[in-house]
Every structure is written in structure tokens, then in C-alpha cells.
């Protein structure tokens, strides 16, 4: 992941784009790229969306990468250790969604 981060920083800095990459713009960009990912599945049911993902694997992968690139850069710029943040959030989620209550149900933790 350090290699990926170095590539993201180099791509940005070679173009002098850091001036545009404040936290608000990066958060907006994550949402825009997430919407581009979502667009692949708009109006499709479960079966259609699974088929679309299989048939359009490259295009879907590119949108996933776009989201990840902005997400990684935002965390990097804010000095957030993303691996630590993810592990801490998984611990928190495990507390909110204990297996005995959450297994097989998609109910929000506030309603469990
Ligand atoms: Mg995109």
C-alpha cells in the first residue's frame, strides 16, 4: 500500500494539483466517484446487478479504484493511518453488531 500511496502522491504532485486537494474537494470527489460506481447498478435488481458487474468488470474496477484513490489521498493528507482507522472501526462495529444479534439480519444496530 505504501507503493500505491507513493504513486498517488507523485501523480498529484507532478501536476501541481495539491492546491485543489483540500479535504472538502477530496470528500466531494469520493462522493462523485461513488455515484459513478452506483450508476452501474441504477435500476437493476440483484440478479441484473450481479450480471452487470461480471460483464463490466473492468469499468466497475475503474470506478472502485477512483473511489479508493481519493479515499487514500484524503486519509494521507489528514495524517490518518487508514489501516489503523479501519481496524479500530471494525472493532467498534463488532461491538455494535454482536454476532448473536446481528447474524443473518440487516437491521441497523440502533434497532437490534
Ligand atoms: Mg470515475
CSV table of N, CA and C and ligand atoms in Angstrom, one decimal:
chain,number,residue,atom,x,y,z
A,1,UNK,N,0.8,-1.2,0.0
A,1,UNK,CA,0.0,0.0,0.0
A,1,UNK,C,0.9,1.3,0.0
A,2,UNK,N,2.1,1.2,0.6
A,2,UNK,CA,3.0,2.4,0.6
A,2,UNK,C,3.4,2.7,-0.9
A,3,UNK,N,3.5,1.7,-1.7
A,3,UNK,CA,3.9,1.9,-3.1
A,3,UNK,C,2.7,2.6,-3.8
A,4,UNK,N,1.5,2.2,-3.5
A,4,UNK,CA,0.3,2.8,-4.1
A,4,UNK,C,0.2,4.3,-3.7
A,5,UNK,N,0.5,4.5,-2.4
A,5,UNK,CA,0.4,5.9,-1.9
A,5,UNK,C,1.5,6.8,-2.5
A,6,UNK,N,2.6,6.2,-2.7
A,6,UNK,CA,3.7,7.0,-3.4
A,6,UNK,C,3.3,7.3,-4.8
A,7,UNK,N,2.7,6.4,-5.5
A,7,UNK,CA,2.2,6.7,-6.9
A,7,UNK,C,1.1,7.8,-6.9
A,8,UNK,N,0.2,7.7,-5.9
A,8,UNK,CA,-0.9,8.7,-5.9
A,8,UNK,C,-0.3,10.1,-5.6
A,9,UNK,N,0.7,10.2,-4.7
A,9,UNK,CA,1.3,11.5,-4.4
A,9,UNK,C,2.1,12.0,-5.6
A,10,UNK,N,2.8,11.1,-6.3
A,10,UNK,CA,3.6,11.5,-7.4
A,10,UNK,C,2.7,12.0,-8.6
A,11,UNK,N,1.6,11.3,-8.8
A,11,UNK,CA,0.6,11.7,-9.8
A,11,UNK,C,0.1,13.1,-9.6
A,12,UNK,N,-0.3,13.3,-8.3
A,12,UNK,CA,-0.8,14.6,-7.9
A,12,UNK,C,0.2,15.7,-8.0
A,13,UNK,N,1.4,15.4,-7.5
A,13,UNK,CA,2.4,16.5,-7.4
A,13,UNK,C,3.0,16.8,-8.7
A,14,UNK,N,3.2,15.9,-9.6
A,14,UNK,CA,3.7,16.2,-11.0
A,14,UNK,C,2.8,17.1,-11.7
A,15,UNK,N,1.5,17.1,-11.3
A,15,UNK,CA,0.5,18.0,-12.0
A,15,UNK,C,0.2,19.3,-11.2
A,16,UNK,N,0.9,19.4,-10.1
A,16,UNK,CA,0.7,20.6,-9.2
A,16,UNK,C,-0.8,20.7,-8.8
A,17,UNK,N,-1.4,19.5,-8.4
A,17,UNK,CA,-2.8,19.5,-8.0
A,17,UNK,C,-3.1,19.6,-6.5
A,18,UNK,N,-2.0,19.6,-5.7
A,18,UNK,CA,-2.3,19.6,-4.3
A,18,UNK,C,-3.1,20.8,-3.9
A,19,UNK,N,-2.9,21.9,-4.7
A,19,UNK,CA,-3.7,23.2,-4.4
A,19,UNK,C,-5.2,23.0,-4.6
A,20,UNK,N,-5.6,21.9,-5.3
A,20,UNK,CA,-7.1,21.7,-5.4
A,20,UNK,C,-7.6,20.6,-4.4
A,21,UNK,N,-6.6,19.9,-3.8
A,21,UNK,CA,-7.0,18.7,-3.0
A,21,UNK,C,-7.1,19.0,-1.5
A,22,UNK,N,-7.9,20.0,-1.2
A,22,UNK,CA,-8.2,20.3,0.2
A,22,UNK,C,-9.3,19.2,0.7
A,23,UNK,N,-9.5,19.1,2.0
A,23,UNK,CA,-10.3,18.0,2.5
A,23,UNK,C,-11.7,18.0,1.9
A,24,UNK,N,-12.3,19.2,1.7
A,24,UNK,CA,-13.7,19.3,1.2
A,24,UNK,C,-13.7,18.8,-0.3
A,25,UNK,N,-12.8,19.2,-1.1
A,25,UNK,CA,-12.8,18.8,-2.5
A,25,UNK,C,-12.5,17.3,-2.6
A,26,UNK,N,-11.7,16.7,-1.8
A,26,UNK,CA,-11.5,15.3,-1.8
A,26,UNK,C,-12.7,14.5,-1.4
A,27,UNK,N,-13.4,15.0,-0.3
A,27,UNK,CA,-14.6,14.3,0.1
A,27,UNK,C,-15.7,14.4,-0.9
A,28,UNK,N,-15.8,15.6,-1.6
A,28,UNK,CA,-16.8,15.7,-2.7
A,28,UNK,C,-16.4,14.7,-3.8
A,29,UNK,N,-15.1,14.6,-4.1
A,29,UNK,CA,-14.7,13.7,-5.2
A,29,UNK,C,-14.9,12.2,-4.9
A,30,UNK,N,-14.8,11.9,-3.6
A,30,UNK,CA,-15.1,10.5,-3.2
A,30,UNK,C,-16.6,10.2,-3.5
A,31,UNK,N,-17.5,11.2,-3.1
A,31,UNK,CA,-18.9,11.0,-3.3
A,31,UNK,C,-19.2,10.9,-4.8
A,32,UNK,N,-18.6,11.8,-5.6
A,32,UNK,CA,-18.8,11.8,-7.1
A,32,UNK,C,-18.4,10.4,-7.7
A,33,UNK,N,-17.2,9.9,-7.3
A,33,UNK,CA,-16.8,8.6,-7.9
A,33,UNK,C,-17.7,7.5,-7.3
A,34,UNK,N,-18.1,7.6,-6.1
A,34,UNK,CA,-19.1,6.6,-5.6
A,34,UNK,C,-20.4,6.6,-6.4
A,35,UNK,N,-20.8,7.8,-6.8
A,35,UNK,CA,-22.0,7.9,-7.6
A,35,UNK,C,-21.8,7.3,-9.0
A,36,UNK,N,-20.6,7.4,-9.5
A,36,UNK,CA,-20.3,6.8,-10.8
A,36,UNK,C,-20.3,5.3,-10.7
A,37,UNK,N,-19.8,4.8,-9.6
A,37,UNK,CA,-19.9,3.4,-9.3
A,37,UNK,C,-21.4,2.9,-9.2
A,38,UNK,N,-22.1,3.7,-8.5
A,38,UNK,CA,-23.6,3.4,-8.3
A,38,UNK,C,-24.4,3.4,-9.6
A,39,UNK,N,-23.9,4.3,-10.5
A,39,UNK,CA,-24.6,4.4,-11.8
A,39,UNK,C,-24.6,3.1,-12.5
A,40,UNK,N,-23.6,2.3,-12.3
A,40,UNK,CA,-23.6,1.0,-13.0
A,40,UNK,C,-24.8,0.1,-12.6
A,41,UNK,N,-25.3,0.3,-11.4
A,41,UNK,CA,-26.3,-0.6,-10.9
A,41,UNK,C,-27.7,0.1,-10.8
A,42,UNK,N,-27.8,1.3,-11.3
A,42,UNK,CA,-29.1,2.0,-11.2
A,42,UNK,C,-30.1,1.2,-12.0
A,43,UNK,N,-31.3,1.1,-11.4
A,43,UNK,CA,-32.5,0.4,-12.0
A,43,UNK,C,-32.3,-1.1,-12.2
A,44,UNK,N,-31.2,-1.7,-11.7
A,44,UNK,CA,-31.0,-3.1,-11.8
A,44,UNK,C,-31.4,-3.8,-10.5
A,45,UNK,N,-32.0,-5.0,-10.6
A,45,UNK,CA,-32.3,-5.8,-9.4
A,45,UNK,C,-31.0,-6.6,-9.1
A,46,UNK,N,-31.1,-7.4,-8.0
A,46,UNK,CA,-29.9,-8.2,-7.6
A,46,UNK,C,-29.3,-9.0,-8.7
A,47,UNK,N,-30.1,-9.7,-9.4
A,47,UNK,CA,-29.5,-10.6,-10.4
A,47,UNK,C,-28.9,-9.8,-11.6
A,48,UNK,N,-29.6,-8.7,-12.0
A,48,UNK,CA,-29.1,-7.9,-13.0
A,48,UNK,C,-27.8,-7.2,-12.6
A,49,UNK,N,-27.7,-6.7,-11.4
A,49,UNK,CA,-26.5,-6.0,-10.9
A,49,UNK,C,-25.3,-7.0,-10.8
A,50,UNK,N,-25.6,-8.2,-10.4
A,50,UNK,CA,-24.5,-9.2,-10.4
A,50,UNK,C,-24.0,-9.5,-11.8
A,51,UNK,N,-24.9,-9.6,-12.7
A,51,UNK,CA,-24.6,-9.9,-14.1
A,51,UNK,C,-23.8,-8.7,-14.7
A,52,UNK,N,-24.3,-7.5,-14.4
A,52,UNK,CA,-23.6,-6.3,-14.9
A,52,UNK,C,-22.2,-6.2,-14.4
A,53,UNK,N,-22.0,-6.5,-13.1
A,53,UNK,CA,-20.7,-6.4,-12.5
A,53,UNK,C,-19.8,-7.4,-13.2
A,54,UNK,N,-20.3,-8.6,-13.5
A,54,UNK,CA,-19.5,-9.6,-14.1
A,54,UNK,C,-19.2,-9.3,-15.6
A,55,UNK,N,-20.2,-8.7,-16.3
A,55,UNK,CA,-20.0,-8.3,-17.7
A,55,UNK,C,-19.2,-7.1,-17.9
A,56,UNK,N,-19.1,-6.2,-16.8
A,56,UNK,CA,-18.4,-4.9,-17.0
A,56,UNK,C,-17.3,-4.8,-15.9
A,57,UNK,N,-16.6,-5.9,-15.7
A,57,UNK,CA,-15.7,-6.0,-14.6
A,57,UNK,C,-14.6,-4.8,-14.6
A,58,UNK,N,-14.1,-4.6,-15.8
A,58,UNK,CA,-13.0,-3.6,-15.9
A,58,UNK,C,-13.6,-2.2,-15.6
A,59,UNK,N,-14.7,-1.8,-16.1
A,59,UNK,CA,-15.3,-0.5,-15.9
A,59,UNK,C,-15.7,-0.3,-14.4
A,60,UNK,N,-16.2,-1.3,-13.8
A,60,UNK,CA,-16.6,-1.3,-12.4
A,60,UNK,C,-15.3,-1.2,-11.5
A,61,UNK,N,-14.3,-1.9,-11.9
A,61,UNK,CA,-13.0,-1.9,-11.2
A,61,UNK,C,-12.4,-0.5,-11.3
A,62,UNK,N,-12.5,0.2,-12.4
A,62,UNK,CA,-12.0,1.6,-12.5
A,62,UNK,C,-12.7,2.5,-11.6
A,63,UNK,N,-14.0,2.4,-11.4
A,63,UNK,CA,-14.8,3.3,-10.5
A,63,UNK,C,-14.4,3.0,-9.1
A,64,UNK,N,-14.2,1.7,-8.7
A,64,UNK,CA,-13.8,1.3,-7.4
A,64,UNK,C,-12.4,1.9,-7.1
A,65,UNK,N,-11.5,1.9,-8.1
A,65,UNK,CA,-10.2,2.5,-8.0
A,65,UNK,C,-10.3,4.0,-7.8
A,66,UNK,N,-11.2,4.6,-8.5
A,66,UNK,CA,-11.3,6.1,-8.4
A,66,UNK,C,-11.7,6.4,-6.9
A,67,UNK,N,-12.7,5.7,-6.4
A,67,UNK,CA,-13.1,6.0,-5.0
A,67,UNK,C,-11.9,5.7,-4.1
A,68,UNK,N,-11.2,4.6,-4.3
A,68,UNK,CA,-10.1,4.3,-3.4
A,68,UNK,C,-8.9,5.3,-3.4
A,69,UNK,N,-8.6,5.8,-4.6
A,69,UNK,CA,-7.5,6.7,-4.8
A,69,UNK,C,-7.8,8.0,-4.0
A,70,UNK,N,-9.0,8.6,-4.2
A,70,UNK,CA,-9.4,9.8,-3.4
A,70,UNK,C,-9.4,9.5,-1.9
A,71,UNK,N,-10.0,8.4,-1.6
A,71,UNK,CA,-10.1,8.0,-0.1
A,71,UNK,C,-8.7,7.9,0.5
A,72,UNK,N,-7.8,7.2,-0.2
A,72,UNK,CA,-6.4,7.0,0.3
A,72,UNK,C,-5.7,8.4,0.4
A,73,UNK,N,-5.9,9.3,-0.6
A,73,UNK,CA,-5.3,10.6,-0.5
A,73,UNK,C,-5.8,11.4,0.6
A,74,UNK,N,-7.1,11.4,0.8
A,74,UNK,CA,-7.7,12.2,1.9
A,74,UNK,C,-7.1,11.7,3.2
A,75,UNK,N,-7.1,10.4,3.5
A,75,UNK,CA,-6.5,9.9,4.7
A,75,UNK,C,-5.1,10.3,4.8
A,76,UNK,N,-4.3,10.2,3.8
A,76,UNK,CA,-2.9,10.6,3.8
A,76,UNK,C,-2.7,12.0,4.1
A,77,UNK,N,-3.5,12.9,3.4
A,77,UNK,CA,-3.3,14.3,3.6
A,77,UNK,C,-3.7,14.7,5.1
A,78,UNK,N,-4.6,14.0,5.7
A,78,UNK,CA,-5.1,14.3,7.0
A,78,UNK,C,-4.2,13.6,8.1
A,79,UNK,N,-3.2,12.9,7.6
A,79,UNK,CA,-2.4,12.1,8.6
A,79,UNK,C,-3.1,11.0,9.3
A,80,UNK,N,-4.1,10.5,8.7
A,80,UNK,CA,-4.8,9.3,9.2
A,80,UNK,C,-4.2,8.0,8.7
A,81,UNK,N,-3.9,7.2,9.7
A,81,UNK,CA,-3.4,5.8,9.3
A,81,UNK,C,-4.6,5.0,9.0
A,82,UNK,N,-4.9,4.8,7.7
A,82,UNK,CA,-6.1,4.2,7.3
A,82,UNK,C,-6.2,2.8,7.8
A,83,UNK,N,-5.1,2.0,7.8
A,83,UNK,CA,-5.2,0.6,8.3
A,83,UNK,C,-5.6,0.6,9.7
A,84,UNK,N,-5.0,1.5,10.5
A,84,UNK,CA,-5.4,1.6,12.0
A,84,UNK,C,-6.8,2.0,12.1
A,85,UNK,N,-7.3,3.0,11.3
A,85,UNK,CA,-8.6,3.5,11.4
A,85,UNK,C,-9.6,2.4,11.0
A,86,UNK,N,-9.3,1.6,10.0
A,86,UNK,CA,-10.2,0.6,9.6
A,86,UNK,C,-10.3,-0.5,10.7
A,87,UNK,N,-9.2,-0.9,11.2
A,87,UNK,CA,-9.2,-1.9,12.3
A,87,UNK,C,-9.9,-1.4,13.5
A,88,UNK,N,-9.8,-0.2,13.9
A,88,UNK,CA,-10.5,0.4,15.0
A,88,UNK,C,-12.0,0.4,14.8
A,89,UNK,N,-12.4,0.8,13.5
A,89,UNK,CA,-13.8,0.8,13.2
A,89,UNK,C,-14.4,-0.6,13.1
A,90,UNK,N,-13.6,-1.6,12.7
A,90,UNK,CA,-14.1,-2.9,12.7
A,90,UNK,C,-14.4,-3.4,14.1
A,91,UNK,N,-13.5,-3.0,15.0
A,91,UNK,CA,-13.7,-3.3,16.5
A,91,UNK,C,-15.0,-2.7,17.0
A,92,UNK,N,-15.2,-1.4,16.6
A,92,UNK,CA,-16.4,-0.7,17.0
A,92,UNK,C,-17.6,-1.3,16.4
A,93,UNK,N,-17.5,-1.7,15.2
A,93,UNK,CA,-18.7,-2.3,14.5
A,93,UNK,C,-19.0,-3.7,15.1
A,94,UNK,N,-18.0,-4.4,15.6
A,94,UNK,CA,-18.2,-5.7,16.2
A,94,UNK,C,-19.0,-5.5,17.5
A,95,UNK,N,-18.7,-4.4,18.2
A,95,UNK,CA,-19.4,-4.1,19.5
A,95,UNK,C,-20.9,-3.8,19.2
A,96,UNK,N,-21.1,-3.0,18.1
A,96,UNK,CA,-22.4,-2.5,17.7
A,96,UNK,C,-23.3,-3.6,17.2
A,97,UNK,N,-22.6,-4.6,16.5
A,97,UNK,CA,-23.3,-5.7,15.8
A,97,UNK,C,-22.8,-7.0,16.4
A,98,UNK,N,-23.1,-7.4,17.6
A,98,UNK,CA,-22.7,-8.7,18.1
A,98,UNK,C,-23.3,-9.8,17.3
A,99,UNK,N,-22.5,-10.8,17.0
A,99,UNK,CA,-22.9,-11.9,16.1
A,99,UNK,C,-24.2,-12.5,16.6
A,100,UNK,N,-24.4,-12.7,17.9
A,100,UNK,CA,-25.7,-13.4,18.3
A,100,UNK,C,-26.9,-12.5,18.0
A,101,UNK,N,-26.8,-11.2,17.8
A,101,UNK,CA,-27.9,-10.4,17.5
A,101,UNK,C,-28.0,-10.1,16.0
A,102,UNK,N,-26.8,-10.0,15.4
A,102,UNK,CA,-26.8,-9.4,14.0
A,102,UNK,C,-26.7,-10.5,12.9
A,103,UNK,N,-26.4,-11.7,13.3
A,103,UNK,CA,-26.2,-12.8,12.3
A,103,UNK,C,-27.4,-13.0,11.4
A,104,UNK,N,-27.3,-12.8,10.1
A,104,UNK,CA,-28.3,-13.0,9.1
A,104,UNK,C,-29.4,-11.9,9.1
A,105,UNK,N,-29.2,-10.8,9.8
A,105,UNK,CA,-30.2,-9.7,9.7
A,105,UNK,C,-29.5,-8.5,9.3
A,106,UNK,N,-30.2,-7.6,8.5
A,106,UNK,CA,-29.6,-6.4,8.0
A,106,UNK,C,-30.2,-5.2,8.8
A,107,UNK,N,-30.5,-5.3,10.0
A,107,UNK,CA,-31.1,-4.3,10.8
A,107,UNK,C,-30.0,-3.4,11.4
A,108,UNK,N,-30.3,-2.1,11.4
A,108,UNK,CA,-29.3,-1.1,12.0
A,108,UNK,C,-29.1,-1.4,13.5
A,109,UNK,N,-27.9,-1.2,14.0
A,109,UNK,CA,-27.6,-1.5,15.4
A,109,UNK,C,-28.5,-0.9,16.4
A,110,UNK,N,-29.1,0.3,16.1
A,110,UNK,CA,-30.0,1.0,17.0
A,110,UNK,C,-31.3,0.3,17.2
A,111,UNK,N,-31.6,-0.7,16.2
A,111,UNK,CA,-32.8,-1.4,16.3
A,111,UNK,C,-32.6,-2.9,16.7
A,112,UNK,N,-31.4,-3.3,16.9
A,112,UNK,CA,-31.2,-4.7,17.3
A,112,UNK,C,-31.6,-5.0,18.7
B,1,LIG,MG1,-14.7,7.7,-12.2
